């Protein structure tokens, strides 16, 4: 029996597992210290009341014979109409029209970003931004694909654009970006869409943070760009939009018009999911189905506003310290330069040991992340303010 | 961009999606008929009251800042200790000792049965029983692996045993079997375990129906056989045990002692899951965590008993009609021979059109399923009795 030897080429463990492990080890060794985590992109605000009520009703349904639900409906890979319709409505308000069979309910963008690769031959070249969410690289290393990197640096505002000499088959875009917070305009995305269509490539567009976009000229969905339906798959999540990191729900859009090698990627994904997946919990789907209602959007807007205020606090703190950063405006992440030219893991260690604050070292996201550091705005106000006080004190001490 | 061309070798669509589509088409064409489904293995009894209460508390937790939960704990791939401990306790009662890091909480056996294949090279020979749950074949066709079949027939009681001349790297066993209901004794499993260890193979053991086992000499877990921890991965599910088909929860056991090619499969699986999965809903895990409590087991035993009575009703009906069948005693499935030597899809069509009853044609599970038919015991008493009346009437009419 031959194992998949590509696994041997992976770094020891997944970035956030390492950050988590080092944090746990420190806490175990120093139980008296209050460690503040601005590291993993985990939310802290509770679910919106309308979501809680919908889930409570769904739990009651499951306890009664007359309203009990088993497997989700076959027709749309186990997605309930009420949820799919709410997602279509949300897209319509962004100027995008979808049909129900293009909307695939997932247990989160991370699962689908990994599993979509089942549809593609290992013999493809993948273009991945550097720095970016490490899952894109790791999942392709596991499959043995060739990886090229699109450099994101201060020079290009962390927004790489297509390069004519670079031939890629599968292109990852994450906008607003994790970890840098940089977000593409619709104009910039048009260049990527045109490039992908000219080169028979597929764009995997990670829109996990689109709800944080404030500026009108920035894209909320790649389908706001004409031609995207012929080349792009969009991955969305309720994790950051509605605080569903512990609930697990998202949606992946695979347009009818997206065909490669004569095959419909929509039909391939439906086949993959009906064979290797059994849908998302009824209770979860009912909770998700009210997120984009008027009341739902009002309630989640309060939570998003709460996180935005954290980002502003972190931004002020770095302004006062004279530390360069980007992000925080259309994104819940602040991407800062490590002080005194420190390497990012060295800064991680110092921040953890001296300030008892956890962030994520930029080099974990790619070579262009070296010398940078990610802080998240998902904590509580109190923790965020306290973390900023400690960071200031630490850096002022020198 | 090259698609995964192995998808072109798949049958048009997943078996149960086809059964569902034909059923929906018939119902749309005959809205006045009451169609009874004994087809897809979907449960009808509501969740146990103790599970409902646990989930309600968990939903409330998610609505309050102080008790809100984000991502699951890093340590055991997002599994909560309380759930993992309850699973370890359940195994202990079967004489099997597990450590927490061997227990991987899943969103159901189907997902993990598909995704486990990421750990293995495409260059392996897979041995799959025929007939069996179509997911095993389809997921390996998608990956382009060589497939051999282990014939399950009336002659061997639908329990194939290892053949010395047959060299396989990955062996699927499903016991109690879907669709035949046949279940291996511990002695018979020992032969498979010894074969796998001698041949450096891995057994993928699908225990989705183990809760239906009544006879003491039959296995509840492959780990009741010595040496299995060195060769087998066990896939379990709350779907049939606790009615979680619409809730989505299971657990996959990857033993520490299971090493192939010098690699620890447990560590590989942990890496795969931390990279391509983000865990199971907190609400779901809390519901699952009370299933194996004393009260939980009492309540699910009532539901299992309810389904067993349905199986007995179907068995009686077939006895009276003089139709050969197996299963139903240690399994929720009855595997019957199609009357008058009919082909299974022809019998499916006749049953749907004349009796308005839906079952699953045996040929959908493999070539040895031709001429056989699967009926499930998961319906209501009323529907099951009515279905049997209609089947009798139809066959008596000739």
PDB file of N, CA and C in Angstrom, chain A residues 273-359:
ATOM      1  N   UNK A 273     -19.994  16.305  -4.848  1.00  0.00           N
ATOM      2  CA  UNK A 273     -20.663  16.502  -3.568  1.00  0.00           C
ATOM      3  C   UNK A 273     -21.709  15.427  -3.272  1.00  0.00           C
ATOM      4  N   UNK A 274     -22.435  14.989  -4.271  1.00  0.00           N
ATOM      5  CA  UNK A 274     -23.442  13.957  -3.974  1.00  0.00           C
ATOM      6  C   UNK A 274     -22.774  12.633  -3.651  1.00  0.00           C
ATOM      7  N   UNK A 275     -21.497  12.482  -3.994  1.00  0.00           N
ATOM      8  CA  UNK A 275     -20.784  11.232  -3.757  1.00  0.00           C
ATOM      9  C   UNK A 275     -19.907  11.278  -2.505  1.00  0.00           C
ATOM     10  N   UNK A 276     -19.363  12.455  -2.163  1.00  0.00           N
ATOM     11  CA  UNK A 276     -18.394  12.546  -1.063  1.00  0.00           C
ATOM     12  C   UNK A 276     -18.868  13.474   0.062  1.00  0.00           C
ATOM     13  N   UNK A 277     -20.137  13.803   0.099  1.00  0.00           N
ATOM     14  CA  UNK A 277     -20.653  14.748   1.083  1.00  0.00           C
ATOM     15  C   UNK A 277     -22.115  14.419   1.311  1.00  0.00           C
ATOM     16  N   UNK A 278     -22.633  14.728   2.470  1.00  0.00           N
ATOM     17  CA  UNK A 278     -24.039  14.447   2.745  1.00  0.00           C
ATOM     18  C   UNK A 278     -24.795  15.668   3.244  1.00  0.00           C
ATOM     19  N   UNK A 279     -24.251  16.867   2.957  1.00  0.00           N
ATOM     20  CA  UNK A 279     -24.991  18.082   3.254  1.00  0.00           C
ATOM     21  C   UNK A 279     -24.698  18.684   4.613  1.00  0.00           C
ATOM     22  N   UNK A 280     -25.328  19.798   4.851  1.00  0.00           N
ATOM     23  CA  UNK A 280     -25.142  20.575   6.079  1.00  0.00           C
ATOM     24  C   UNK A 280     -26.369  20.408   6.968  1.00  0.00           C
ATOM     25  N   UNK A 281     -26.152  20.348   8.263  1.00  0.00           N
ATOM     26  CA  UNK A 281     -27.209  20.212   9.258  1.00  0.00           C
ATOM     27  C   UNK A 281     -28.421  21.112   8.966  1.00  0.00           C
ATOM     28  N   UNK A 282     -29.615  20.558   9.123  1.00  0.00           N
ATOM     29  CA  UNK A 282     -30.866  21.314   8.962  1.00  0.00           C
ATOM     30  C   UNK A 282     -30.878  22.507   9.906  1.00  0.00           C
ATOM     31  N   UNK A 283     -30.418  22.286  11.116  1.00  0.00           N
ATOM     32  CA  UNK A 283     -30.426  23.354  12.118  1.00  0.00           C
ATOM     33  C   UNK A 283     -29.521  24.503  11.664  1.00  0.00           C
ATOM     34  N   UNK A 284     -28.352  24.158  11.165  1.00  0.00           N
ATOM     35  CA  UNK A 284     -27.413  25.156  10.665  1.00  0.00           C
ATOM     36  C   UNK A 284     -28.004  25.907   9.473  1.00  0.00           C
ATOM     37  N   UNK A 285     -28.608  25.182   8.540  1.00  0.00           N
ATOM     38  CA  UNK A 285     -29.157  25.827   7.346  1.00  0.00           C
ATOM     39  C   UNK A 285     -30.283  26.795   7.719  1.00  0.00           C
ATOM     40  N   UNK A 286     -31.108  26.410   8.710  1.00  0.00           N
ATOM     41  CA  UNK A 286     -32.196  27.308   9.095  1.00  0.00           C
ATOM     42  C   UNK A 286     -31.639  28.573   9.753  1.00  0.00           C
ATOM     43  N   UNK A 287     -30.576  28.419  10.530  1.00  0.00           N
ATOM     44  CA  UNK A 287     -29.936  29.596  11.122  1.00  0.00           C
ATOM     45  C   UNK A 287     -29.356  30.495  10.036  1.00  0.00           C
ATOM     46  N   UNK A 288     -28.670  29.884   9.066  1.00  0.00           N
ATOM     47  CA  UNK A 288     -28.060  30.659   7.986  1.00  0.00           C
ATOM     48  C   UNK A 288     -29.115  31.352   7.137  1.00  0.00           C
ATOM     49  N   UNK A 289     -30.298  30.728   7.019  1.00  0.00           N
ATOM     50  CA  UNK A 289     -31.307  31.235   6.086  1.00  0.00           C
ATOM     51  C   UNK A 289     -31.873  32.597   6.488  1.00  0.00           C
ATOM     52  N   UNK A 290     -31.667  33.006   7.751  1.00  0.00           N
ATOM     53  CA  UNK A 290     -32.203  34.310   8.168  1.00  0.00           C
ATOM     54  C   UNK A 290     -31.128  35.399   8.226  1.00  0.00           C
ATOM     55  N   UNK A 291     -29.889  35.030   7.939  1.00  0.00           N
ATOM     56  CA  UNK A 291     -28.795  36.003   8.027  1.00  0.00           C
ATOM     57  C   UNK A 291     -29.003  37.175   7.064  1.00  0.00           C
ATOM     58  N   UNK A 292     -29.477  36.885   5.846  1.00  0.00           N
ATOM     59  CA  UNK A 292     -29.624  37.952   4.853  1.00  0.00           C
ATOM     60  C   UNK A 292     -31.021  38.555   4.816  1.00  0.00           C
ATOM     61  N   UNK A 293     -31.825  38.305   5.858  1.00  0.00           N
ATOM     62  CA  UNK A 293     -33.111  38.996   5.965  1.00  0.00           C
ATOM     63  C   UNK A 293     -32.805  40.431   6.420  1.00  0.00           C
ATOM     64  N   UNK A 294     -33.798  41.315   6.364  1.00  0.00           N
ATOM     65  CA  UNK A 294     -33.554  42.697   6.804  1.00  0.00           C
ATOM     66  C   UNK A 294     -33.068  42.740   8.236  1.00  0.00           C
ATOM     67  N   UNK A 295     -33.785  42.021   9.092  1.00  0.00           N
ATOM     68  CA  UNK A 295     -33.421  42.025  10.509  1.00  0.00           C
ATOM     69  C   UNK A 295     -32.055  41.377  10.709  1.00  0.00           C
ATOM     70  N   UNK A 296     -31.813  40.281   9.985  1.00  0.00           N
ATOM     71  CA  UNK A 296     -30.531  39.595  10.105  1.00  0.00           C
ATOM     72  C   UNK A 296     -29.379  40.507   9.732  1.00  0.00           C
ATOM     73  N   UNK A 297     -29.539  41.223   8.622  1.00  0.00           N
ATOM     74  CA  UNK A 297     -28.456  42.092   8.175  1.00  0.00           C
ATOM     75  C   UNK A 297     -28.238  43.251   9.144  1.00  0.00           C
ATOM     76  N   UNK A 298     -29.313  43.731   9.778  1.00  0.00           N
ATOM     77  CA  UNK A 298     -29.137  44.793  10.787  1.00  0.00           C
ATOM     78  C   UNK A 298     -28.325  44.254  11.950  1.00  0.00           C
ATOM     79  N   UNK A 299     -28.650  43.049  12.395  1.00  0.00           N
ATOM     80  CA  UNK A 299     -27.969  42.496  13.561  1.00  0.00           C
ATOM     81  C   UNK A 299     -26.516  42.162  13.264  1.00  0.00           C
ATOM     82  N   UNK A 300     -26.232  41.598  12.075  1.00  0.00           N
ATOM     83  CA  UNK A 300     -24.825  41.278  11.813  1.00  0.00           C
ATOM     84  C   UNK A 300     -24.028  42.545  11.523  1.00  0.00           C
ATOM     85  N   UNK A 301     -24.701  43.575  11.021  1.00  0.00           N
ATOM     86  CA  UNK A 301     -24.007  44.852  10.801  1.00  0.00           C
ATOM     87  C   UNK A 301     -23.488  45.408  12.127  1.00  0.00           C
ATOM     88  N   UNK A 302     -24.236  45.199  13.201  1.00  0.00           N
ATOM     89  CA  UNK A 302     -23.759  45.644  14.511  1.00  0.00           C
ATOM     90  C   UNK A 302     -22.473  44.925  14.881  1.00  0.00           C
ATOM     91  N   UNK A 303     -22.426  43.624  14.643  1.00  0.00           N
ATOM     92  CA  UNK A 303     -21.234  42.844  14.965  1.00  0.00           C
ATOM     93  C   UNK A 303     -20.059  43.250  14.089  1.00  0.00           C
ATOM     94  N   UNK A 304     -20.299  43.454  12.813  1.00  0.00           N
ATOM     95  CA  UNK A 304     -19.230  43.869  11.900  1.00  0.00           C
ATOM     96  C   UNK A 304     -18.695  45.233  12.350  1.00  0.00           C
ATOM     97  N   UNK A 305     -19.612  46.111  12.755  1.00  0.00           N
ATOM     98  CA  UNK A 305     -19.209  47.432  13.243  1.00  0.00           C
ATOM     99  C   UNK A 305     -18.340  47.318  14.488  1.00  0.00           C
ATOM    100  N   UNK A 306     -18.696  46.378  15.346  1.00  0.00           N
ATOM    101  CA  UNK A 306     -17.913  46.133  16.560  1.00  0.00           C
ATOM    102  C   UNK A 306     -16.478  45.770  16.189  1.00  0.00           C
ATOM    103  N   UNK A 307     -16.323  44.857  15.231  1.00  0.00           N
ATOM    104  CA  UNK A 307     -14.968  44.453  14.823  1.00  0.00           C
ATOM    105  C   UNK A 307     -14.239  45.605  14.133  1.00  0.00           C
ATOM    106  N   UNK A 308     -14.971  46.403  13.368  1.00  0.00           N
ATOM    107  CA  UNK A 308     -14.331  47.544  12.695  1.00  0.00           C
ATOM    108  C   UNK A 308     -13.748  48.510  13.720  1.00  0.00           C
ATOM    109  N   UNK A 309     -14.448  48.685  14.841  1.00  0.00           N
ATOM    110  CA  UNK A 309     -13.937  49.603  15.861  1.00  0.00           C
ATOM    111  C   UNK A 309     -12.644  49.048  16.449  1.00  0.00           C
ATOM    112  N   UNK A 310     -12.570  47.724  16.604  1.00  0.00           N
ATOM    113  CA  UNK A 310     -11.313  47.110  17.057  1.00  0.00           C
ATOM    114  C   UNK A 310     -10.192  47.422  16.069  1.00  0.00           C
ATOM    115  N   UNK A 311     -10.488  47.270  14.788  1.00  0.00           N
ATOM    116  CA  UNK A 311      -9.464  47.515  13.768  1.00  0.00           C
ATOM    117  C   UNK A 311      -8.970  48.959  13.870  1.00  0.00           C
ATOM    118  N   UNK A 312      -9.891  49.871  14.121  1.00  0.00           N
ATOM    119  CA  UNK A 312      -9.524  51.286  14.239  1.00  0.00           C
ATOM    120  C   UNK A 312      -8.617  51.500  15.452  1.00  0.00           C
ATOM    121  N   UNK A 313      -8.907  50.803  16.534  1.00  0.00           N
ATOM    122  CA  UNK A 313      -8.074  50.918  17.746  1.00  0.00           C
ATOM    123  C   UNK A 313      -6.657  50.422  17.462  1.00  0.00           C
ATOM    124  N   UNK A 314      -6.561  49.277  16.800  1.00  0.00           N
ATOM    125  CA  UNK A 314      -5.240  48.729  16.473  1.00  0.00           C
ATOM    126  C   UNK A 314      -4.505  49.689  15.533  1.00  0.00           C
ATOM    127  N   UNK A 315      -5.243  50.200  14.543  1.00  0.00           N
ATOM    128  CA  UNK A 315      -4.631  51.132  13.581  1.00  0.00           C
ATOM    129  C   UNK A 315      -4.080  52.362  14.295  1.00  0.00           C
ATOM    130  N   UNK A 316      -4.864  52.941  15.204  1.00  0.00           N
ATOM    131  CA  UNK A 316      -4.394  54.116  15.970  1.00  0.00           C
ATOM    132  C   UNK A 316      -3.133  53.810  16.733  1.00  0.00           C
ATOM    133  N   UNK A 317      -3.149  52.672  17.382  1.00  0.00           N
ATOM    134  CA  UNK A 317      -1.998  52.255  18.191  1.00  0.00           C
ATOM    135  C   UNK A 317      -0.748  52.189  17.325  1.00  0.00           C
ATOM    136  N   UNK A 318      -0.864  51.593  16.150  1.00  0.00           N
ATOM    137  CA  UNK A 318       0.308  51.471  15.280  1.00  0.00           C
ATOM    138  C   UNK A 318       0.713  52.828  14.720  1.00  0.00           C
ATOM    139  N   UNK A 319      -0.294  53.670  14.456  1.00  0.00           N
ATOM    140  CA  UNK A 319       0.011  55.041  13.995  1.00  0.00           C
ATOM    141  C   UNK A 319       0.882  55.730  15.028  1.00  0.00           C
ATOM    142  N   UNK A 320       0.473  55.645  16.293  1.00  0.00           N
ATOM    143  CA  UNK A 320       1.234  56.322  17.348  1.00  0.00           C
ATOM    144  C   UNK A 320       2.648  55.770  17.485  1.00  0.00           C
ATOM    145  N   UNK A 321       2.788  54.483  17.224  1.00  0.00           N
ATOM    146  CA  UNK A 321       4.110  53.872  17.351  1.00  0.00           C
ATOM    147  C   UNK A 321       4.949  54.078  16.090  1.00  0.00           C
ATOM    148  N   UNK A 322       4.327  54.653  15.063  1.00  0.00           N
ATOM    149  CA  UNK A 322       5.045  54.863  13.815  1.00  0.00           C
ATOM    150  C   UNK A 322       5.346  53.566  13.079  1.00  0.00           C
ATOM    151  N   UNK A 323       4.484  52.577  13.266  1.00  0.00           N
ATOM    152  CA  UNK A 323       4.685  51.284  12.590  1.00  0.00           C
ATOM    153  C   UNK A 323       3.855  51.243  11.317  1.00  0.00           C
ATOM    154  N   UNK A 324       4.480  50.834  10.204  1.00  0.00           N
ATOM    155  CA  UNK A 324       3.766  50.740   8.936  1.00  0.00           C
ATOM    156  C   UNK A 324       2.789  49.587   8.981  1.00  0.00           C
ATOM    157  N   UNK A 325       1.555  49.806   8.425  1.00  0.00           N
ATOM    158  CA  UNK A 325       0.572  48.728   8.329  1.00  0.00           C
ATOM    159  C   UNK A 325      -0.371  49.007   7.176  1.00  0.00           C
ATOM    160  N   UNK A 326      -1.114  47.989   6.767  1.00  0.00           N
ATOM    161  CA  UNK A 326      -2.198  48.163   5.814  1.00  0.00           C
ATOM    162  C   UNK A 326      -3.372  47.319   6.303  1.00  0.00           C
ATOM    163  N   UNK A 327      -4.514  47.380   5.608  1.00  0.00           N
ATOM    164  CA  UNK A 327      -5.694  46.609   6.022  1.00  0.00           C
ATOM    165  C   UNK A 327      -6.496  47.316   7.097  1.00  0.00           C
ATOM    166  N   UNK A 328      -7.495  46.600   7.620  1.00  0.00           N
ATOM    167  CA  UNK A 328      -8.323  47.126   8.707  1.00  0.00           C
ATOM    168  C   UNK A 328      -9.497  47.945   8.246  1.00  0.00           C
ATOM    169  N   UNK A 329      -9.473  48.455   7.012  1.00  0.00           N
ATOM    170  CA  UNK A 329     -10.575  49.314   6.577  1.00  0.00           C
ATOM    171  C   UNK A 329     -11.660  48.505   5.860  1.00  0.00           C
ATOM    172  N   UNK A 330     -11.244  47.660   4.945  1.00  0.00           N
ATOM    173  CA  UNK A 330     -12.195  46.814   4.215  1.00  0.00           C
ATOM    174  C   UNK A 330     -11.983  45.349   4.583  1.00  0.00           C
ATOM    175  N   UNK A 331     -11.455  45.143   5.770  1.00  0.00           N
ATOM    176  CA  UNK A 331     -11.025  43.808   6.179  1.00  0.00           C
ATOM    177  C   UNK A 331     -10.883  43.765   7.694  1.00  0.00           C
ATOM    178  N   UNK A 332     -11.019  42.587   8.304  1.00  0.00           N
ATOM    179  CA  UNK A 332     -10.824  42.493   9.754  1.00  0.00           C
ATOM    180  C   UNK A 332      -9.364  42.254  10.140  1.00  0.00           C
ATOM    181  N   UNK A 333      -8.476  42.307   9.169  1.00  0.00           N
ATOM    182  CA  UNK A 333      -7.065  42.041   9.463  1.00  0.00           C
ATOM    183  C   UNK A 333      -6.224  43.291   9.293  1.00  0.00           C
ATOM    184  N   UNK A 334      -5.251  43.424  10.203  1.00  0.00           N
ATOM    185  CA  UNK A 334      -4.253  44.481  10.091  1.00  0.00           C
ATOM    186  C   UNK A 334      -2.928  43.790   9.768  1.00  0.00           C
ATOM    187  N   UNK A 335      -2.265  44.272   8.733  1.00  0.00           N
ATOM    188  CA  UNK A 335      -1.009  43.669   8.261  1.00  0.00           C
ATOM    189  C   UNK A 335       0.082  44.693   8.528  1.00  0.00           C
ATOM    190  N   UNK A 336       0.877  44.432   9.562  1.00  0.00           N
ATOM    191  CA  UNK A 336       1.856  45.403   9.998  1.00  0.00           C
ATOM    192  C   UNK A 336       3.277  44.932   9.714  1.00  0.00           C
ATOM    193  N   UNK A 337       4.166  45.903   9.646  1.00  0.00           N
ATOM    194  CA  UNK A 337       5.571  45.543   9.476  1.00  0.00           C
ATOM    195  C   UNK A 337       6.155  45.304  10.866  1.00  0.00           C
ATOM    196  N   UNK A 338       6.939  44.242  11.000  1.00  0.00           N
ATOM    197  CA  UNK A 338       7.557  43.955  12.296  1.00  0.00           C
ATOM    198  C   UNK A 338       8.521  45.079  12.655  1.00  0.00           C
ATOM    199  N   UNK A 339       8.484  45.532  13.919  1.00  0.00           N
ATOM    200  CA  UNK A 339       9.368  46.627  14.316  1.00  0.00           C
ATOM    201  C   UNK A 339      10.833  46.203  14.267  1.00  0.00           C
ATOM    202  N   UNK A 340      11.698  47.184  14.042  1.00  0.00           N
ATOM    203  CA  UNK A 340      13.147  46.982  14.099  1.00  0.00           C
ATOM    204  C   UNK A 340      13.612  45.882  13.147  1.00  0.00           C
ATOM    205  N   UNK A 341      12.913  45.714  12.027  1.00  0.00           N
ATOM    206  CA  UNK A 341      13.335  44.717  11.054  1.00  0.00           C
ATOM    207  C   UNK A 341      13.352  43.293  11.579  1.00  0.00           C
ATOM    208  N   UNK A 342      12.551  43.023  12.621  1.00  0.00           N
ATOM    209  CA  UNK A 342      12.540  41.657  13.169  1.00  0.00           C
ATOM    210  C   UNK A 342      11.947  40.669  12.171  1.00  0.00           C
ATOM    211  N   UNK A 343      12.392  39.428  12.274  1.00  0.00           N
ATOM    212  CA  UNK A 343      11.785  38.345  11.512  1.00  0.00           C
ATOM    213  C   UNK A 343      10.435  38.041  12.162  1.00  0.00           C
ATOM    214  N   UNK A 344       9.482  37.514  11.391  1.00  0.00           N
ATOM    215  CA  UNK A 344       8.119  37.427  11.929  1.00  0.00           C
ATOM    216  C   UNK A 344       7.942  36.405  13.057  1.00  0.00           C
ATOM    217  N   UNK A 345       8.605  35.268  12.999  1.00  0.00           N
ATOM    218  CA  UNK A 345       8.450  34.324  14.111  1.00  0.00           C
ATOM    219  C   UNK A 345       9.168  34.841  15.368  1.00  0.00           C
ATOM    220  N   UNK A 346      10.251  35.563  15.156  1.00  0.00           N
ATOM    221  CA  UNK A 346      10.939  36.164  16.306  1.00  0.00           C
ATOM    222  C   UNK A 346      10.022  37.199  16.957  1.00  0.00           C
ATOM    223  N   UNK A 347       9.316  37.983  16.135  1.00  0.00           N
ATOM    224  CA  UNK A 347       8.391  38.955  16.700  1.00  0.00           C
ATOM    225  C   UNK A 347       7.237  38.248  17.386  1.00  0.00           C
ATOM    226  N   UNK A 348       6.754  37.125  16.799  1.00  0.00           N
ATOM    227  CA  UNK A 348       5.695  36.321  17.423  1.00  0.00           C
ATOM    228  C   UNK A 348       6.110  35.932  18.838  1.00  0.00           C
ATOM    229  N   UNK A 349       7.329  35.365  18.936  1.00  0.00           N
ATOM    230  CA  UNK A 349       7.800  34.886  20.238  1.00  0.00           C
ATOM    231  C   UNK A 349       7.893  36.038  21.232  1.00  0.00           C
ATOM    232  N   UNK A 350       8.459  37.165  20.769  1.00  0.00           N
ATOM    233  CA  UNK A 350       8.643  38.309  21.677  1.00  0.00           C
ATOM    234  C   UNK A 350       7.290  38.825  22.158  1.00  0.00           C
ATOM    235  N   UNK A 351       6.352  38.955  21.224  1.00  0.00           N
ATOM    236  CA  UNK A 351       5.016  39.461  21.556  1.00  0.00           C
ATOM    237  C   UNK A 351       4.335  38.531  22.566  1.00  0.00           C
ATOM    238  N   UNK A 352       4.500  37.213  22.358  1.00  0.00           N
ATOM    239  CA  UNK A 352       3.864  36.246  23.253  1.00  0.00           C
ATOM    240  C   UNK A 352       4.500  36.292  24.638  1.00  0.00           C
ATOM    241  N   UNK A 353       5.822  36.313  24.678  1.00  0.00           N
ATOM    242  CA  UNK A 353       6.506  36.234  25.970  1.00  0.00           C
ATOM    243  C   UNK A 353       6.508  37.550  26.743  1.00  0.00           C
ATOM    244  N   UNK A 354       6.702  38.666  26.032  1.00  0.00           N
ATOM    245  CA  UNK A 354       6.805  39.946  26.755  1.00  0.00           C
ATOM    246  C   UNK A 354       5.469  40.637  26.932  1.00  0.00           C
ATOM    247  N   UNK A 355       4.598  40.542  25.935  1.00  0.00           N
ATOM    248  CA  UNK A 355       3.315  41.243  26.025  1.00  0.00           C
ATOM    249  C   UNK A 355       2.147  40.283  26.242  1.00  0.00           C
ATOM    250  N   UNK A 356       2.420  38.995  26.190  1.00  0.00           N
ATOM    251  CA  UNK A 356       1.350  37.982  26.322  1.00  0.00           C
ATOM    252  C   UNK A 356       0.234  38.217  25.314  1.00  0.00           C
ATOM    253  N   UNK A 357       0.637  38.601  24.101  1.00  0.00           N
ATOM    254  CA  UNK A 357      -0.321  38.799  23.008  1.00  0.00           C
ATOM    255  C   UNK A 357       0.075  37.851  21.872  1.00  0.00           C
ATOM    256  N   UNK A 358      -0.922  37.219  21.264  1.00  0.00           N
ATOM    257  CA  UNK A 358      -0.655  36.292  20.165  1.00  0.00           C
ATOM    258  C   UNK A 358      -1.142  36.884  18.854  1.00  0.00           C
ATOM    259  N   UNK A 359      -0.256  36.901  17.868  1.00  0.00           N
ATOM    260  CA  UNK A 359      -0.653  37.304  16.519  1.00  0.00           C
ATOM    261  C   UNK A 359      -0.231  36.195  15.577  1.00  0.00           C
TER     262      UNK A 359
END
